[in-house]
Amino acid sequence: MRTIILPRRRALALAATGLTALAVGQASAAEESAAYVVDVSDVAVKVGEPAVMLATVRARDGYRILTAYNNRVIRLSSYDDGVVFENDMVPAKVEDRALIFPVALRAVKPGTHPINGLLRVGYIHGSDEMAMVSMRLIANVTATE
């Protein structure tokens, strides 16, 4: 095995290049959410009682919700099978330029249960940009006896 020792200046240049690439990657990830803001509420409930978790997607200034699209939550699941969902797919309700997703659920065992799903929403920007995007829905359901 051969060990390569880089001169200090070259090592610093490579490190700076790596950090720049990382910063650009993070900026790109931040730009992906420029169109909307997602808010998901955690839920506290007694085992066996029905509850509703609300997920809200709001369009930022300059964007609007594509109401003709089938905006929905799909692929709902519980990490530890501690939560069951009333529906496999939850359609959005449009209220005040926002999409509201009322996810009906029921905890089946006590404890904190991570849940997730996939939000599928559409938005419009200007007169010629239309996009349908997927984003993660992540929350916790805390159930007590």
Tab-separated table of N, CA, C and O in Angstrom, residues 28-143:
chain	number	residue	atom	x	y	z
A	28	SER	N	-28.921	24.388	-3.428
A	28	SER	CA	-29.867	23.799	-4.379
A	28	SER	C	-31.020	23.141	-3.651
A	28	SER	O	-32.167	23.246	-4.061
A	29	ALA	N	-30.718	22.436	-2.553
A	29	ALA	CA	-31.786	21.791	-1.786
A	29	ALA	C	-32.730	22.831	-1.209
A	29	ALA	O	-33.938	22.641	-1.191
A	30	ALA	N	-32.191	23.970	-0.750
A	30	ALA	CA	-33.045	25.018	-0.195
A	30	ALA	C	-33.918	25.638	-1.282
A	30	ALA	O	-35.055	25.992	-1.024
A	31	GLU	N	-33.404	25.758	-2.494
A	31	GLU	CA	-34.174	26.330	-3.586
A	31	GLU	C	-35.359	25.450	-3.961
A	31	GLU	O	-36.352	25.949	-4.464
A	32	GLU	N	-35.272	24.154	-3.751
A	32	GLU	CA	-36.353	23.248	-4.112
A	32	GLU	C	-37.633	23.558	-3.351
A	32	GLU	O	-38.708	23.288	-3.837
A	33	SER	N	-37.540	24.131	-2.172
A	33	SER	CA	-38.730	24.438	-1.388
A	33	SER	C	-39.146	25.905	-1.495
A	33	SER	O	-39.900	26.387	-0.678
A	34	ALA	N	-38.673	26.608	-2.508
A	34	ALA	CA	-38.999	28.024	-2.662
A	34	ALA	C	-40.475	28.262	-2.939
A	34	ALA	O	-40.983	29.344	-2.708
A	35	ALA	N	-41.184	27.252	-3.425
A	35	ALA	CA	-42.579	27.425	-3.838
A	35	ALA	C	-43.582	27.248	-2.706
A	35	ALA	O	-44.694	27.747	-2.799
A	36	TYR	N	-43.222	26.555	-1.649
A	36	TYR	CA	-44.210	26.194	-0.641
A	36	TYR	C	-43.585	26.045	0.737
A	36	TYR	O	-42.375	25.928	0.875
A	37	VAL	N	-44.459	26.047	1.746
A	37	VAL	CA	-44.073	25.793	3.131
A	37	VAL	C	-44.961	24.660	3.631
A	37	VAL	O	-46.177	24.687	3.423
A	38	VAL	N	-44.366	23.679	4.280
A	38	VAL	CA	-45.110	22.536	4.805
A	38	VAL	C	-45.136	22.609	6.326
A	38	VAL	O	-44.114	22.850	6.958
A	39	ASP	N	-46.316	22.416	6.899
A	39	ASP	CA	-46.475	22.391	8.352
A	39	ASP	C	-47.265	21.135	8.710
A	39	ASP	O	-48.358	20.928	8.172
A	40	VAL	N	-46.704	20.313	9.584
A	40	VAL	CA	-47.366	19.075	10.010
A	40	VAL	C	-47.453	19.074	11.521
A	40	VAL	O	-46.467	19.347	12.210
A	41	SER	N	-48.635	18.760	12.045
A	41	SER	CA	-48.819	18.753	13.497
A	41	SER	C	-48.604	17.349	14.058
A	41	SER	O	-49.064	16.376	13.484
A	42	ASP	N	-47.867	17.267	15.168
A	42	ASP	CA	-47.782	16.008	15.906
A	42	ASP	C	-49.122	15.805	16.611
A	42	ASP	O	-49.878	16.756	16.812
A	43	VAL	N	-49.389	14.564	16.993
A	43	VAL	CA	-50.682	14.232	17.593
A	43	VAL	C	-50.466	13.537	18.937
A	43	VAL	O	-49.605	12.676	19.056
A	44	ALA	N	-51.270	13.915	19.940
A	44	ALA	CA	-51.316	13.216	21.222
A	44	ALA	C	-52.729	12.664	21.362
A	44	ALA	O	-53.709	13.392	21.186
A	45	VAL	N	-52.843	11.376	21.671
A	45	VAL	CA	-54.147	10.716	21.690
A	45	VAL	C	-54.104	9.532	22.660
A	45	VAL	O	-53.034	9.034	22.994
A	46	LYS	N	-55.276	9.096	23.092
A	46	LYS	CA	-55.367	7.870	23.891
A	46	LYS	C	-55.449	6.685	22.949
A	46	LYS	O	-56.034	6.776	21.863
A	47	VAL	N	-54.857	5.585	23.364
A	47	VAL	CA	-54.883	4.360	22.559
A	47	VAL	C	-56.325	4.000	22.226
A	47	VAL	O	-57.200	4.005	23.090
A	48	GLY	N	-56.572	3.728	20.948
A	48	GLY	CA	-57.894	3.307	20.490
A	48	GLY	C	-58.825	4.423	20.075
A	48	GLY	O	-59.820	4.185	19.397
A	49	GLU	N	-58.541	5.661	20.484
A	49	GLU	CA	-59.416	6.777	20.122
A	49	GLU	C	-59.025	7.353	18.766
A	49	GLU	O	-57.839	7.461	18.448
A	50	PRO	N	-60.002	7.762	17.970
A	50	PRO	CA	-59.680	8.373	16.676
A	50	PRO	C	-59.079	9.764	16.862
A	50	PRO	O	-59.393	10.460	17.823
A	51	ALA	N	-58.210	10.139	15.927
A	51	ALA	CA	-57.580	11.471	15.952
A	51	ALA	C	-57.348	11.912	14.517
A	51	ALA	O	-57.414	11.112	13.584
A	52	VAL	N	-57.067	13.194	14.366
A	52	VAL	CA	-56.771	13.752	13.045
A	52	VAL	C	-55.472	14.542	13.128
A	52	VAL	O	-55.329	15.427	13.962
A	53	MET	N	-54.541	14.187	12.268
A	53	MET	CA	-53.298	14.931	12.126
A	53	MET	C	-53.489	15.874	10.944
A	53	MET	O	-53.948	15.460	9.887
A	54	LEU	N	-53.144	17.133	11.114
A	54	LEU	CA	-53.273	18.094	10.024
A	54	LEU	C	-51.918	18.389	9.394
A	54	LEU	O	-50.953	18.694	10.100
A	55	ALA	N	-51.876	18.280	8.084
A	55	ALA	CA	-50.707	18.696	7.315
A	55	ALA	C	-51.182	19.841	6.423
A	55	ALA	O	-52.245	19.754	5.808
A	56	THR	N	-50.405	20.919	6.376
A	56	THR	CA	-50.774	22.091	5.593
A	56	THR	C	-49.629	22.447	4.651
A	56	THR	O	-48.473	22.479	5.062
A	57	VAL	N	-49.977	22.709	3.399
A	57	VAL	CA	-49.007	23.182	2.415
A	57	VAL	C	-49.477	24.556	1.951
A	57	VAL	O	-50.585	24.696	1.440
A	58	ARG	N	-48.634	25.572	2.168
A	58	ARG	CA	-48.959	26.939	1.761
A	58	ARG	C	-48.009	27.379	0.649
A	58	ARG	O	-46.804	27.151	0.728
A	59	ALA	N	-48.583	28.021	-0.345
A	59	ALA	CA	-47.770	28.559	-1.434
A	59	ALA	C	-47.097	29.842	-0.968
A	59	ALA	O	-47.699	30.656	-0.277
A	60	ARG	N	-45.849	30.019	-1.333
A	60	ARG	CA	-45.130	31.258	-1.018
A	60	ARG	C	-45.555	32.350	-2.002
A	60	ARG	O	-46.201	32.079	-3.009
A	61	ASP	N	-45.163	33.588	-1.702
A	61	ASP	CA	-45.490	34.720	-2.576
A	61	ASP	C	-44.998	34.440	-3.995
A	61	ASP	O	-43.872	33.981	-4.190
A	62	GLY	N	-45.845	34.736	-4.969
A	62	GLY	CA	-45.497	34.530	-6.367
A	62	GLY	C	-45.892	33.161	-6.897
A	62	GLY	O	-45.797	32.900	-8.084
A	63	TYR	N	-46.322	32.263	-6.011
A	63	TYR	CA	-46.734	30.918	-6.396
A	63	TYR	C	-48.200	30.736	-6.035
A	63	TYR	O	-48.736	31.431	-5.180
A	64	ARG	N	-48.836	29.784	-6.670
A	64	ARG	CA	-50.197	29.444	-6.280
A	64	ARG	C	-50.400	27.946	-6.408
A	64	ARG	O	-49.700	27.265	-7.154
A	65	ILE	N	-51.369	27.448	-5.658
A	65	ILE	CA	-51.678	26.020	-5.639
A	65	ILE	C	-52.361	25.633	-6.943
A	65	ILE	O	-53.234	26.337	-7.433
A	66	LEU	N	-51.976	24.511	-7.492
A	66	LEU	CA	-52.619	23.971	-8.685
A	66	LEU	C	-53.823	23.154	-8.212
A	66	LEU	O	-53.715	21.986	-7.869
A	67	THR	N	-54.971	23.809	-8.152
A	67	THR	CA	-56.166	23.170	-7.581
A	67	THR	C	-56.732	22.084	-8.475
A	67	THR	O	-57.437	21.198	-7.998
A	68	ALA	N	-56.445	22.115	-9.774
A	68	ALA	CA	-56.949	21.092	-10.688
A	68	ALA	C	-56.183	19.778	-10.545
A	68	ALA	O	-56.624	18.736	-11.029
A	69	TYR	N	-55.050	19.799	-9.853
A	69	TYR	CA	-54.245	18.586	-9.647
A	69	TYR	C	-54.823	17.769	-8.498
A	69	TYR	O	-55.473	18.303	-7.603
A	70	ASN	N	-54.580	16.488	-8.510
A	70	ASN	CA	-55.031	15.589	-7.444
A	70	ASN	C	-54.061	15.682	-6.257
A	70	ASN	O	-53.299	14.762	-5.992
A	71	ASN	N	-54.085	16.807	-5.549
A	71	ASN	CA	-53.218	17.018	-4.382
A	71	ASN	C	-53.634	16.024	-3.300
A	71	ASN	O	-54.806	15.956	-2.941
A	72	ARG	N	-52.639	15.282	-2.743
A	72	ARG	CA	-52.995	14.193	-1.838
A	72	ARG	C	-51.811	13.754	-0.983
A	72	ARG	O	-50.671	14.078	-1.281
A	73	VAL	N	-52.143	12.994	0.066
A	73	VAL	CA	-51.147	12.285	0.865
A	73	VAL	C	-51.321	10.805	0.553
A	73	VAL	O	-52.441	10.295	0.555
A	74	ILE	N	-50.207	10.134	0.294
A	74	ILE	CA	-50.228	8.700	0.019
A	74	ILE	C	-49.127	8.015	0.821
A	74	ILE	O	-48.328	8.681	1.473
A	75	ARG	N	-49.109	6.704	0.780
A	75	ARG	CA	-48.069	5.874	1.413
A	75	ARG	C	-47.895	6.158	2.904
A	75	ARG	O	-46.781	6.251	3.407
A	76	LEU	N	-48.998	6.307	3.603
A	76	LEU	CA	-48.929	6.532	5.050
A	76	LEU	C	-48.494	5.258	5.751
A	76	LEU	O	-48.971	4.164	5.424
A	77	SER	N	-47.590	5.402	6.709
A	77	SER	CA	-47.140	4.233	7.458
A	77	SER	C	-46.641	4.655	8.830
A	77	SER	O	-46.311	5.806	9.067
A	78	SER	N	-46.601	3.675	9.714
A	78	SER	CA	-46.095	3.861	11.066
A	78	SER	C	-44.838	3.022	11.206
A	78	SER	O	-44.824	1.850	10.842
A	79	TYR	N	-43.791	3.624	11.740
A	79	TYR	CA	-42.504	2.936	11.870
A	79	TYR	C	-42.622	1.625	12.641
A	79	TYR	O	-42.038	0.625	12.273
A	80	ASP	N	-43.414	1.632	13.708
A	80	ASP	CA	-43.496	0.452	14.577
A	80	ASP	C	-44.898	-0.168	14.601
A	80	ASP	O	-45.231	-0.909	15.516
A	81	ASP	N	-45.707	0.132	13.602
A	81	ASP	CA	-47.084	-0.385	13.516
A	81	ASP	C	-47.928	0.008	14.731
A	81	ASP	O	-48.877	-0.679	15.071
A	82	GLY	N	-47.605	1.128	15.365
A	82	GLY	CA	-48.361	1.598	16.514
A	82	GLY	C	-49.530	2.488	16.139
A	82	GLY	O	-50.298	2.908	16.998
A	83	VAL	N	-49.664	2.788	14.833
A	83	VAL	CA	-50.726	3.668	14.348
A	83	VAL	C	-51.342	3.052	13.095
A	83	VAL	O	-50.633	2.529	12.239
A	84	VAL	N	-52.672	3.114	13.021
A	84	VAL	CA	-53.365	2.701	11.796
A	84	VAL	C	-54.058	3.929	11.210
A	84	VAL	O	-54.462	4.836	11.936
A	85	PHE	N	-54.185	3.945	9.901
A	85	PHE	CA	-54.762	5.083	9.192
A	85	PHE	C	-56.114	4.699	8.615
A	85	PHE	O	-56.299	3.595	8.111
A	86	GLU	N	-57.058	5.632	8.687
A	86	GLU	CA	-58.407	5.384	8.202
A	86	GLU	C	-58.432	5.177	6.691
A	86	GLU	O	-59.194	4.376	6.179
A	87	ASN	N	-57.578	5.908	5.965
A	87	ASN	CA	-57.556	5.833	4.508
A	87	ASN	C	-56.132	5.671	3.993
A	87	ASN	O	-55.190	6.192	4.589
A	88	ASP	N	-55.996	4.989	2.849
A	88	ASP	CA	-54.692	4.845	2.200
A	88	ASP	C	-54.264	6.132	1.504
A	88	ASP	O	-53.084	6.378	1.313
A	89	MET	N	-55.251	6.932	1.096
A	89	MET	CA	-54.989	8.180	0.391
A	89	MET	C	-55.886	9.256	0.990
A	89	MET	O	-57.058	9.019	1.250
A	90	VAL	N	-55.306	10.430	1.232
A	90	VAL	CA	-56.071	11.544	1.806
A	90	VAL	C	-56.015	12.720	0.829
A	90	VAL	O	-54.940	13.281	0.600
A	91	PRO	N	-57.156	13.103	0.254
A	91	PRO	CA	-57.161	14.249	-0.652
A	91	PRO	C	-57.070	15.561	0.134
A	91	PRO	O	-57.440	15.622	1.298
A	92	ALA	N	-56.592	16.585	-0.539
A	92	ALA	CA	-56.452	17.897	0.093
A	92	ALA	C	-57.753	18.675	0.001
A	92	ALA	O	-58.539	18.509	-0.922
A	93	LYS	N	-57.936	19.548	0.989
A	93	LYS	CA	-59.002	20.547	0.955
A	93	LYS	C	-58.306	21.890	0.748
A	93	LYS	O	-57.282	22.158	1.369
A	94	VAL	N	-58.844	22.722	-0.121
A	94	VAL	CA	-58.250	24.034	-0.379
A	94	VAL	C	-58.929	25.058	0.517
A	94	VAL	O	-60.148	25.202	0.498
A	95	GLU	N	-58.111	25.755	1.338
A	95	GLU	CA	-58.615	26.798	2.230
A	95	GLU	C	-57.603	27.936	2.269
A	95	GLU	O	-56.438	27.711	2.571
A	96	ASP	N	-58.059	29.140	1.979
A	96	ASP	CA	-57.203	30.333	2.059
A	96	ASP	C	-55.855	30.150	1.357
A	96	ASP	O	-54.800	30.341	1.955
A	97	ARG	N	-55.871	29.744	0.114
A	97	ARG	CA	-54.665	29.550	-0.694
A	97	ARG	C	-53.697	28.529	-0.117
A	97	ARG	O	-52.489	28.613	-0.324
A	98	ALA	N	-54.237	27.577	0.648
A	98	ALA	CA	-53.412	26.518	1.224
A	98	ALA	C	-54.107	25.177	1.005
A	98	ALA	O	-55.313	25.110	0.819
A	99	LEU	N	-53.315	24.120	1.050
A	99	LEU	CA	-53.848	22.763	0.996
A	99	LEU	C	-53.847	22.198	2.412
A	99	LEU	O	-52.822	22.224	3.093
A	100	ILE	N	-54.992	21.700	2.845
A	100	ILE	CA	-55.127	21.106	4.169
A	100	ILE	C	-55.383	19.615	3.978
A	100	ILE	O	-56.298	19.220	3.258
A	101	PHE	N	-54.574	18.793	4.639
A	101	PHE	CA	-54.704	17.347	4.569
A	101	PHE	C	-55.092	16.824	5.946
A	101	PHE	O	-54.236	16.732	6.835
A	102	PRO	N	-56.358	16.472	6.176
A	102	PRO	CA	-56.767	15.908	7.472
A	102	PRO	C	-56.565	14.390	7.458
A	102	PRO	O	-57.333	13.650	6.864
A	103	VAL	N	-55.520	13.927	8.103
A	103	VAL	CA	-55.172	12.508	8.111
A	103	VAL	C	-55.796	11.851	9.344
A	103	VAL	O	-55.337	12.069	10.467
A	104	ALA	N	-56.837	11.066	9.114
A	104	ALA	CA	-57.516	10.366	10.220
A	104	ALA	C	-56.701	9.132	10.604
A	104	ALA	O	-56.280	8.351	9.747
A	105	LEU	N	-56.501	8.968	11.914
A	105	LEU	CA	-55.672	7.864	12.401
A	105	LEU	C	-56.147	7.400	13.766
A	105	LEU	O	-56.979	8.034	14.402
A	106	ARG	N	-55.555	6.290	14.198
A	106	ARG	CA	-55.852	5.743	15.526
A	106	ARG	C	-54.606	5.025	16.021
A	106	ARG	O	-54.017	4.212	15.308
A	107	ALA	N	-54.180	5.350	17.239
A	107	ALA	CA	-53.042	4.653	17.852
A	107	ALA	C	-53.526	3.325	18.400
A	107	ALA	O	-54.595	3.249	19.003
A	108	VAL	N	-52.739	2.277	18.199
A	108	VAL	CA	-53.142	0.948	18.657
A	108	VAL	C	-52.281	0.425	19.807
A	108	VAL	O	-52.568	-0.638	20.363
A	109	LYS	N	-51.235	1.181	20.170
A	109	LYS	CA	-50.436	0.826	21.348
A	109	LYS	C	-49.812	2.085	21.924
A	109	LYS	O	-49.618	3.073	21.217
A	110	PRO	N	-49.533	2.094	23.230
A	110	PRO	CA	-48.981	3.296	23.865
A	110	PRO	C	-47.547	3.568	23.420
A	110	PRO	O	-46.840	2.674	22.975
A	111	GLY	N	-47.158	4.834	23.565
A	111	GLY	CA	-45.800	5.238	23.232
A	111	GLY	C	-45.797	6.299	22.146
A	111	GLY	O	-46.836	6.749	21.691
A	112	THR	N	-44.581	6.688	21.749
A	112	THR	CA	-44.413	7.650	20.663
A	112	THR	C	-44.101	6.877	19.394
A	112	THR	O	-43.165	6.079	19.365
A	113	HIS	N	-44.905	7.135	18.368
A	113	HIS	CA	-44.802	6.388	17.120
A	113	HIS	C	-44.495	7.328	15.962
A	113	HIS	O	-45.329	8.163	15.606
A	114	PRO	N	-43.309	7.211	15.362
A	114	PRO	CA	-43.000	8.009	14.178
A	114	PRO	C	-43.862	7.524	13.007
A	114	PRO	O	-44.004	6.320	12.790
A	115	ILE	N	-44.436	8.473	12.284
A	115	ILE	CA	-45.211	8.124	11.098
A	115	ILE	C	-44.684	8.925	9.918
A	115	ILE	O	-44.012	9.940	10.088
A	116	ASN	N	-44.965	8.433	8.732
A	116	ASN	CA	-44.554	9.175	7.542
A	116	ASN	C	-45.509	8.892	6.400
A	116	ASN	O	-46.337	7.998	6.464
A	117	GLY	N	-45.392	9.702	5.389
A	117	GLY	CA	-46.196	9.566	4.188
A	117	GLY	C	-45.568	10.405	3.097
A	117	GLY	O	-44.484	10.972	3.267
A	118	LEU	N	-46.259	10.482	1.991
A	118	LEU	CA	-45.764	11.234	0.852
A	118	LEU	C	-46.831	12.225	0.408
A	118	LEU	O	-47.949	11.834	0.088
A	119	LEU	N	-46.490	13.507	0.450
A	119	LEU	CA	-47.374	14.559	-0.045
A	119	LEU	C	-47.117	14.724	-1.537
A	119	LEU	O	-45.962	14.858	-1.963
A	120	ARG	N	-48.168	14.704	-2.337
A	120	ARG	CA	-48.070	14.971	-3.775
A	120	ARG	C	-48.887	16.216	-4.049
A	120	ARG	O	-50.100	16.222	-3.846
A	121	VAL	N	-48.226	17.305	-4.442
A	121	VAL	CA	-48.923	18.568	-4.662
A	121	VAL	C	-48.443	19.217	-5.959
A	121	VAL	O	-47.341	18.958	-6.431
A	122	GLY	N	-49.299	20.068	-6.496
A	122	GLY	CA	-48.956	20.807	-7.694
A	122	GLY	C	-48.999	22.298	-7.418
A	122	GLY	O	-49.786	22.769	-6.594
A	123	TYR	N	-48.133	23.055	-8.092
A	123	TYR	CA	-48.148	24.512	-7.943
A	123	TYR	C	-47.888	25.178	-9.286
A	123	TYR	O	-47.398	24.557	-10.230
A	124	ILE	N	-48.210	26.449	-9.348
A	124	ILE	CA	-48.025	27.261	-10.548
A	124	ILE	C	-47.201	28.481	-10.164
A	124	ILE	O	-47.411	29.075	-9.104
A	125	HIS	N	-46.273	28.862	-11.038
A	125	HIS	CA	-45.460	30.058	-10.832
A	125	HIS	C	-45.481	30.851	-12.124
A	125	HIS	O	-45.120	30.334	-13.182
A	126	GLY	N	-45.916	32.079	-12.056
A	126	GLY	CA	-46.012	32.902	-13.260
A	126	GLY	C	-47.070	32.349	-14.205
A	126	GLY	O	-48.043	31.735	-13.786
A	127	SER	N	-46.858	32.555	-15.484
A	127	SER	CA	-47.839	32.085	-16.455
A	127	SER	C	-47.394	30.832	-17.197
A	127	SER	O	-48.175	30.238	-17.931
A	128	ASP	N	-46.140	30.411	-17.001
A	128	ASP	CA	-45.661	29.283	-17.788
A	128	ASP	C	-44.973	28.171	-17.001
A	128	ASP	O	-44.514	27.196	-17.570
A	129	GLU	N	-44.894	28.275	-15.686
A	129	GLU	CA	-44.238	27.230	-14.891
A	129	GLU	C	-45.280	26.501	-14.053
A	129	GLU	O	-45.970	27.098	-13.236
A	130	MET	N	-45.371	25.195	-14.268
A	130	MET	CA	-46.276	24.365	-13.487
A	130	MET	C	-45.474	23.132	-13.059
A	130	MET	O	-44.724	22.570	-13.861
A	131	ALA	N	-45.621	22.736	-11.810
A	131	ALA	CA	-44.865	21.587	-11.322
A	131	ALA	C	-45.713	20.753	-10.371
A	131	ALA	O	-46.551	21.279	-9.643
A	132	MET	N	-45.482	19.458	-10.419
A	132	MET	CA	-46.048	18.528	-9.464
A	132	MET	C	-44.861	17.946	-8.695
A	132	MET	O	-43.903	17.484	-9.306
A	133	VAL	N	-44.912	18.030	-7.369
A	133	VAL	CA	-43.768	17.623	-6.561
A	133	VAL	C	-44.194	16.635	-5.473
A	133	VAL	O	-45.358	16.574	-5.085
A	134	SER	N	-43.217	15.895	-4.993
A	134	SER	CA	-43.402	14.989	-3.860
A	134	SER	C	-42.566	15.510	-2.710
A	134	SER	O	-41.443	15.970	-2.912
A	135	MET	N	-43.121	15.436	-1.517
A	135	MET	CA	-42.353	15.797	-0.326
A	135	MET	C	-42.765	14.892	0.823
A	135	MET	O	-43.880	14.371	0.840
A	136	ARG	N	-41.858	14.706	1.743
A	136	ARG	CA	-42.121	13.802	2.860
A	136	ARG	C	-43.010	14.438	3.905
A	136	ARG	O	-42.894	15.615	4.193
A	137	LEU	N	-43.884	13.631	4.431
A	137	LEU	CA	-44.706	14.016	5.583
A	137	LEU	C	-44.152	13.192	6.745
A	137	LEU	O	-44.164	11.962	6.700
A	138	ILE	N	-43.646	13.855	7.756
A	138	ILE	CA	-43.056	13.175	8.919
A	138	ILE	C	-43.635	13.791	10.171
A	138	ILE	O	-43.680	15.007	10.304
A	139	ALA	N	-44.103	12.936	11.085
A	139	ALA	CA	-44.690	13.423	12.340
A	139	ALA	C	-44.582	12.327	13.397
A	139	ALA	O	-44.122	11.222	13.116
A	140	ASN	N	-45.052	12.654	14.599
A	140	ASN	CA	-45.094	11.685	15.695
A	140	ASN	C	-46.507	11.620	16.261
A	140	ASN	O	-47.162	12.648	16.391
A	141	VAL	N	-46.909	10.422	16.600
A	141	VAL	CA	-48.159	10.220	17.310
A	141	VAL	C	-47.779	9.671	18.680
A	141	VAL	O	-47.146	8.624	18.780
A	142	THR	N	-48.169	10.393	19.724
A	142	THR	CA	-47.893	9.950	21.093
A	142	THR	C	-49.186	9.453	21.693
A	142	THR	O	-50.166	10.216	21.787
A	143	ALA	N	-49.196	8.184	22.072
A	143	ALA	CA	-50.417	7.567	22.592
A	143	ALA	C	-50.243	7.175	24.048
A	143	ALA	O	-49.204	6.669	24.458
